[in-house]
Amino acid sequence: AAEHVAATSDLDTPIPVDGSDEIGRLARVLNRMMDRLEGAFQQQRRFSSDASHELRTPLAVMQGKIEAALQEPGRGAKDSETFVELLERVGQLRSIIDSLLLLSRSDAGSLVPDRGELALAELMVDVLEDAEILADEAGLEMEVDIAATDAKVSGDGRLLRLAISNLLTNAVKYNHQGGKVQCEVRDVRGGYAVVVRNTGPPISEADGERIFERFYRVDPARGFARPGTGLGLSLSHVIARAHGGHLTFEGSHEGWNTFVLRLPPATVSSGNSES
């Protein structure tokens, strides 16, 4: 029973207690320990959610006031530059807070995406417009192969766009001058896969094992050192799971780092996806 709890992280399922011998006492001790752990985890989840909600309003007010100040006439160039920088920082904080809210909803089991049939190629076109701008600014070449697919998936278009956008932003961020980003949609067993590859320094095995952890960042010397939160890949990971799919890092080979987002087709229940 303890092994089952460890494997499923189902801390609110007690271990059956039978008798008052050593095994029975051990079961009671383990149950009390799991109760304390579950209470601590619940408190942590509530804090993340409550803090995120409370911070959204003051940040929205700050953003509005900064934007209004930028519109006032007679402001000097130095002051305007300062306000623009402040506005950018507030935007970064709002992005972090929105990400934390999504992650806390995932922890609480309430990240339930809207279900609608989506043409994956059409969704990719929207995401790639922004990604190609980022790649161009960074001096990177973008190679795309999505036209040949008629893939249909079931899910929340907003969340899936966010998941794929995070992968592409990561591919641009951790690249090198004159490098490449490749993106393709392909059929895989049990569904479809969005494959994102980028040139650049290889990701070590140790980093690869932790890359989907929240706030985890690899060596900043690996890329262009663009500002980031360390939450993008974590978000993509939980969004994939919420859609019955999964996101994996396939390793660094021959100068390419590869991430694969697998999604079940619209005609298959999310619980039956394979890869």
Coordinates of C-alpha atoms in Angstrom, one line a residue:
A1 CA 0.0 0.0 0.0
A2 CA 2.9 2.4 0.8
E3 CA 4.5 1.6 -2.5
H4 CA 1.3 2.4 -4.3
V5 CA 1.0 5.8 -2.6
A6 CA 4.7 6.5 -3.4
A7 CA 4.1 5.6 -7.1
T8 CA 0.9 7.7 -7.5
S9 CA 1.6 10.6 -5.0
D10 CA -2.0 9.9 -3.7
L11 CA -1.3 11.1 -0.2
D12 CA -5.0 11.3 0.9
T13 CA -5.4 7.5 0.5
P14 CA -4.7 5.9 3.9
I15 CA -2.8 2.7 4.4
P16 CA -5.2 0.0 5.8
V17 CA -4.5 -0.7 9.5
D18 CA -5.2 -4.2 10.8
G19 CA -4.2 -5.0 14.3
S20 CA -2.0 -3.4 16.9
D21 CA 1.3 -5.3 16.3
E22 CA 4.4 -3.7 14.9
I23 CA 3.0 -3.6 11.3
G24 CA -0.2 -1.9 12.5
R25 CA 1.7 0.7 14.5
L26 CA 4.0 1.4 11.4
A27 CA 0.9 1.8 9.2
R28 CA -0.5 4.4 11.7
V29 CA 2.8 6.3 11.7
L30 CA 2.9 6.4 7.9
N31 CA -0.7 7.6 7.8
R32 CA 0.0 10.4 10.2
M33 CA 3.1 11.4 8.2
M34 CA 1.1 11.4 4.9
D35 CA -1.6 13.5 6.6
R36 CA 1.0 16.1 7.6
L37 CA 2.6 16.1 4.1
E38 CA -0.8 16.4 2.4
G39 CA -1.7 19.3 4.6
A40 CA 1.6 21.1 3.8
F41 CA 1.1 20.5 0.1
Q42 CA -2.4 21.9 0.2
Q43 CA -1.3 24.9 2.0
Q44 CA 1.5 25.5 -0.5
R45 CA -1.0 25.2 -3.4
R46 CA -3.4 27.6 -1.8
F47 CA -0.7 30.1 -1.2
S48 CA 0.5 30.1 -4.8
S49 CA -3.1 30.5 -6.1
D50 CA -4.1 33.2 -3.5
A51 CA -0.9 35.2 -3.9
S52 CA -1.2 35.1 -7.7
H53 CA -4.8 36.4 -7.5
E54 CA -4.0 39.1 -5.0
L55 CA -1.0 40.4 -7.1
R56 CA -2.9 40.6 -10.4
T57 CA -5.0 43.7 -9.5
P58 CA -2.2 46.0 -8.2
L59 CA 0.0 45.1 -11.2
A60 CA -2.8 45.9 -13.5
V61 CA -3.2 49.3 -11.8
M62 CA 0.5 49.9 -12.1
Q63 CA 0.5 49.1 -15.7
G64 CA -2.4 51.5 -16.4
K65 CA -0.7 54.3 -14.5
I66 CA 2.6 53.8 -16.3
E67 CA 0.8 53.7 -19.7
A68 CA -1.0 57.0 -18.8
A69 CA 2.2 58.6 -17.7
L70 CA 3.8 57.8 -21.1
Q71 CA 1.0 59.6 -22.8
E72 CA 1.5 62.9 -20.9
P73 CA 3.0 65.7 -23.0
G74 CA 6.3 67.4 -22.3
R75 CA 8.0 64.3 -20.8
G76 CA 11.7 64.1 -21.4
A77 CA 13.4 61.3 -23.3
K78 CA 15.1 60.0 -20.1
D79 CA 11.8 59.8 -18.2
S80 CA 10.1 58.1 -21.1
E81 CA 12.8 55.5 -21.3
T82 CA 12.5 54.8 -17.6
F83 CA 8.7 54.4 -17.9
V84 CA 9.1 52.1 -20.9
E85 CA 11.5 49.9 -18.9
L86 CA 9.1 49.9 -15.9
L87 CA 6.2 48.9 -18.2
E88 CA 8.3 46.0 -19.5
R89 CA 9.1 44.8 -16.0
V90 CA 5.5 45.0 -15.0
G91 CA 4.6 42.9 -18.0
Q92 CA 7.1 40.3 -17.0
L93 CA 5.7 40.1 -13.5
R94 CA 2.1 39.7 -14.9
S95 CA 3.4 36.9 -17.1
I96 CA 5.0 35.1 -14.1
I97 CA 1.8 35.5 -12.1
D98 CA -0.4 34.1 -14.9
S99 CA 2.0 31.2 -15.2
L100 CA 1.9 30.5 -11.5
L101 CA -1.9 30.6 -11.6
L102 CA -2.0 28.0 -14.3
L103 CA 0.6 25.8 -12.5
S104 CA -1.4 26.0 -9.2
R105 CA -4.5 25.0 -11.0
S106 CA -2.7 22.0 -12.4
D107 CA -1.5 21.1 -8.9
A108 CA -5.0 21.3 -7.6
G109 CA -6.3 19.1 -10.5
S110 CA -8.5 21.9 -11.8
L111 CA -6.6 22.6 -15.0
V112 CA -9.3 21.2 -17.2
P113 CA -9.0 22.5 -20.8
D114 CA -12.0 23.4 -22.9
R115 CA -12.5 20.7 -25.5
G116 CA -13.0 21.6 -29.1
E117 CA -11.8 20.1 -32.4
L118 CA -8.7 22.0 -33.5
A119 CA -6.8 21.9 -36.8
L120 CA -3.2 21.6 -35.6
A121 CA -1.7 23.1 -38.7
E122 CA -3.9 26.2 -38.5
L123 CA -3.0 26.6 -34.8
M124 CA 0.7 26.3 -35.7
V125 CA 0.4 29.1 -38.3
D126 CA -0.8 31.5 -35.6
V127 CA 2.0 30.6 -33.3
L128 CA 4.8 30.6 -35.9
E129 CA 4.0 34.2 -36.9
D130 CA 5.3 35.5 -33.6
A131 CA 8.1 32.9 -33.4
E132 CA 9.5 33.9 -36.9
I133 CA 9.7 37.5 -35.7
L134 CA 11.7 36.5 -32.7
A135 CA 14.0 34.2 -34.8
D136 CA 14.6 37.0 -37.3
E137 CA 15.5 39.5 -34.6
A138 CA 18.0 36.9 -33.2
G139 CA 19.5 36.3 -36.6
L140 CA 18.2 32.7 -36.8
E141 CA 16.8 30.7 -39.7
M142 CA 13.4 29.2 -39.1
E143 CA 12.5 25.9 -41.0
V144 CA 8.9 24.9 -40.9
D145 CA 7.1 21.7 -42.1
I146 CA 3.5 21.7 -41.2
A147 CA 1.6 21.9 -44.5
A148 CA 1.3 18.2 -45.2
T149 CA -0.7 17.4 -42.1
D150 CA -4.5 17.3 -41.7
A151 CA -4.1 16.6 -37.9
K152 CA -7.1 17.3 -35.8
V153 CA -6.7 17.4 -32.0
S154 CA -9.2 18.0 -29.2
G155 CA -8.4 20.7 -26.7
D156 CA -8.1 24.3 -25.7
G157 CA -6.6 26.4 -28.4
R158 CA -5.3 29.1 -26.1
L159 CA -3.5 26.7 -23.9
L160 CA -2.0 24.7 -26.8
R161 CA -0.8 27.9 -28.4
L162 CA 0.9 28.8 -25.2
A163 CA 2.6 25.4 -24.9
I164 CA 3.9 25.5 -28.4
S165 CA 4.9 29.1 -28.2
N166 CA 6.9 28.4 -25.1
L167 CA 8.8 25.6 -26.9
L168 CA 9.6 27.9 -29.9
T169 CA 10.7 30.8 -27.6
N170 CA 13.0 28.4 -25.7
A171 CA 14.5 27.3 -29.1
V172 CA 15.2 30.9 -30.0
K173 CA 16.5 31.8 -26.5
Y174 CA 19.0 29.0 -26.3
N175 CA 20.6 29.2 -29.7
H176 CA 23.6 30.8 -31.2
Q177 CA 24.1 33.6 -33.8
G178 CA 23.4 32.3 -37.2
G179 CA 21.7 29.1 -35.9
K180 CA 18.5 27.4 -36.9
V181 CA 15.1 26.5 -35.4
Q182 CA 13.1 23.7 -37.0
C183 CA 9.5 23.0 -36.4
E184 CA 7.4 20.2 -37.8
V185 CA 4.1 18.4 -37.2
R186 CA 4.1 14.7 -37.9
D187 CA 2.0 11.6 -37.4
V188 CA 3.1 9.3 -34.5
R189 CA 1.5 6.1 -33.2
G190 CA -1.6 7.1 -31.3
G191 CA -1.7 10.7 -32.4
Y192 CA 0.4 13.6 -33.6
A193 CA 3.7 15.2 -32.5
V194 CA 4.9 18.8 -32.7
V195 CA 8.7 18.6 -32.9
V196 CA 10.8 21.6 -32.1
R197 CA 14.6 21.5 -32.7
N198 CA 17.2 24.1 -32.3
T199 CA 20.9 24.4 -32.8
G200 CA 23.1 25.7 -30.0
P201 CA 25.1 24.4 -27.0
P202 CA 24.0 20.9 -26.0
I203 CA 21.8 20.3 -22.9
S204 CA 23.6 18.0 -20.5
E205 CA 22.0 14.9 -19.2
A206 CA 21.8 16.4 -15.7
D207 CA 20.0 19.5 -17.1
G208 CA 17.8 17.3 -19.3
E209 CA 16.5 15.5 -16.2
R210 CA 15.4 18.8 -14.5
I211 CA 14.5 20.9 -17.5
F212 CA 10.7 20.8 -16.8
E213 CA 11.1 21.8 -13.1
R214 CA 9.7 25.2 -12.2
F215 CA 12.1 28.1 -12.2
Y216 CA 14.9 25.8 -13.3
R217 CA 17.3 27.4 -15.8
V218 CA 20.3 25.9 -17.4
D219 CA 23.6 27.8 -17.7
P220 CA 22.7 31.4 -19.0
A221 CA 25.9 31.3 -21.1
R222 CA 24.2 28.8 -23.4
G223 CA 22.2 31.3 -25.4
F224 CA 21.3 34.9 -26.0
A225 CA 20.6 35.5 -22.3
R226 CA 17.1 36.8 -23.1
P227 CA 14.9 37.5 -20.0
G228 CA 12.9 34.6 -18.9
T229 CA 11.0 33.2 -15.9
G230 CA 12.1 29.6 -15.9
L231 CA 8.4 28.6 -16.1
G232 CA 7.9 28.2 -19.9
L233 CA 8.8 24.5 -20.2
S234 CA 7.0 23.7 -17.0
L235 CA 3.8 25.2 -18.3
S236 CA 4.1 23.4 -21.6
H237 CA 4.6 20.1 -19.7
V238 CA 1.5 20.5 -17.6
I239 CA -0.6 21.7 -20.6
A240 CA 0.4 18.6 -22.5
R241 CA -0.6 16.3 -19.7
A242 CA -3.9 18.2 -19.3
H243 CA -4.7 17.3 -22.9
G244 CA -3.8 13.6 -22.5
G245 CA -0.5 14.0 -24.2
H246 CA 3.1 14.6 -22.9
L247 CA 6.2 16.7 -23.6
T248 CA 9.6 15.1 -23.7
F249 CA 13.2 16.3 -24.2
E250 CA 14.7 13.9 -26.7
G251 CA 18.3 14.8 -26.0
S252 CA 21.1 16.7 -27.8
H253 CA 22.4 15.0 -30.9
E254 CA 24.7 16.3 -33.7
G255 CA 24.3 19.9 -32.6
W256 CA 20.5 19.8 -32.2
N257 CA 18.4 19.9 -29.1
T258 CA 15.0 18.3 -29.7
F259 CA 11.7 18.6 -27.8
V260 CA 8.6 16.6 -28.8
L261 CA 5.0 17.5 -27.8
R262 CA 2.7 14.5 -28.4
L263 CA -1.1 14.9 -28.5
P264 CA -3.9 12.4 -29.1
P265 CA -6.1 12.9 -32.1
A266 CA -9.6 14.4 -31.7
T267 CA -11.3 11.1 -32.3
V268 CA -9.4 9.3 -29.5
S269 CA -10.1 9.7 -25.8
S270 CA -7.3 11.6 -24.0
G271 CA -6.8 8.7 -21.8
N272 CA -5.8 6.4 -24.7
S273 CA -2.9 8.3 -26.1
E274 CA 0.3 6.5 -27.0
S275 CA 3.7 7.6 -28.4

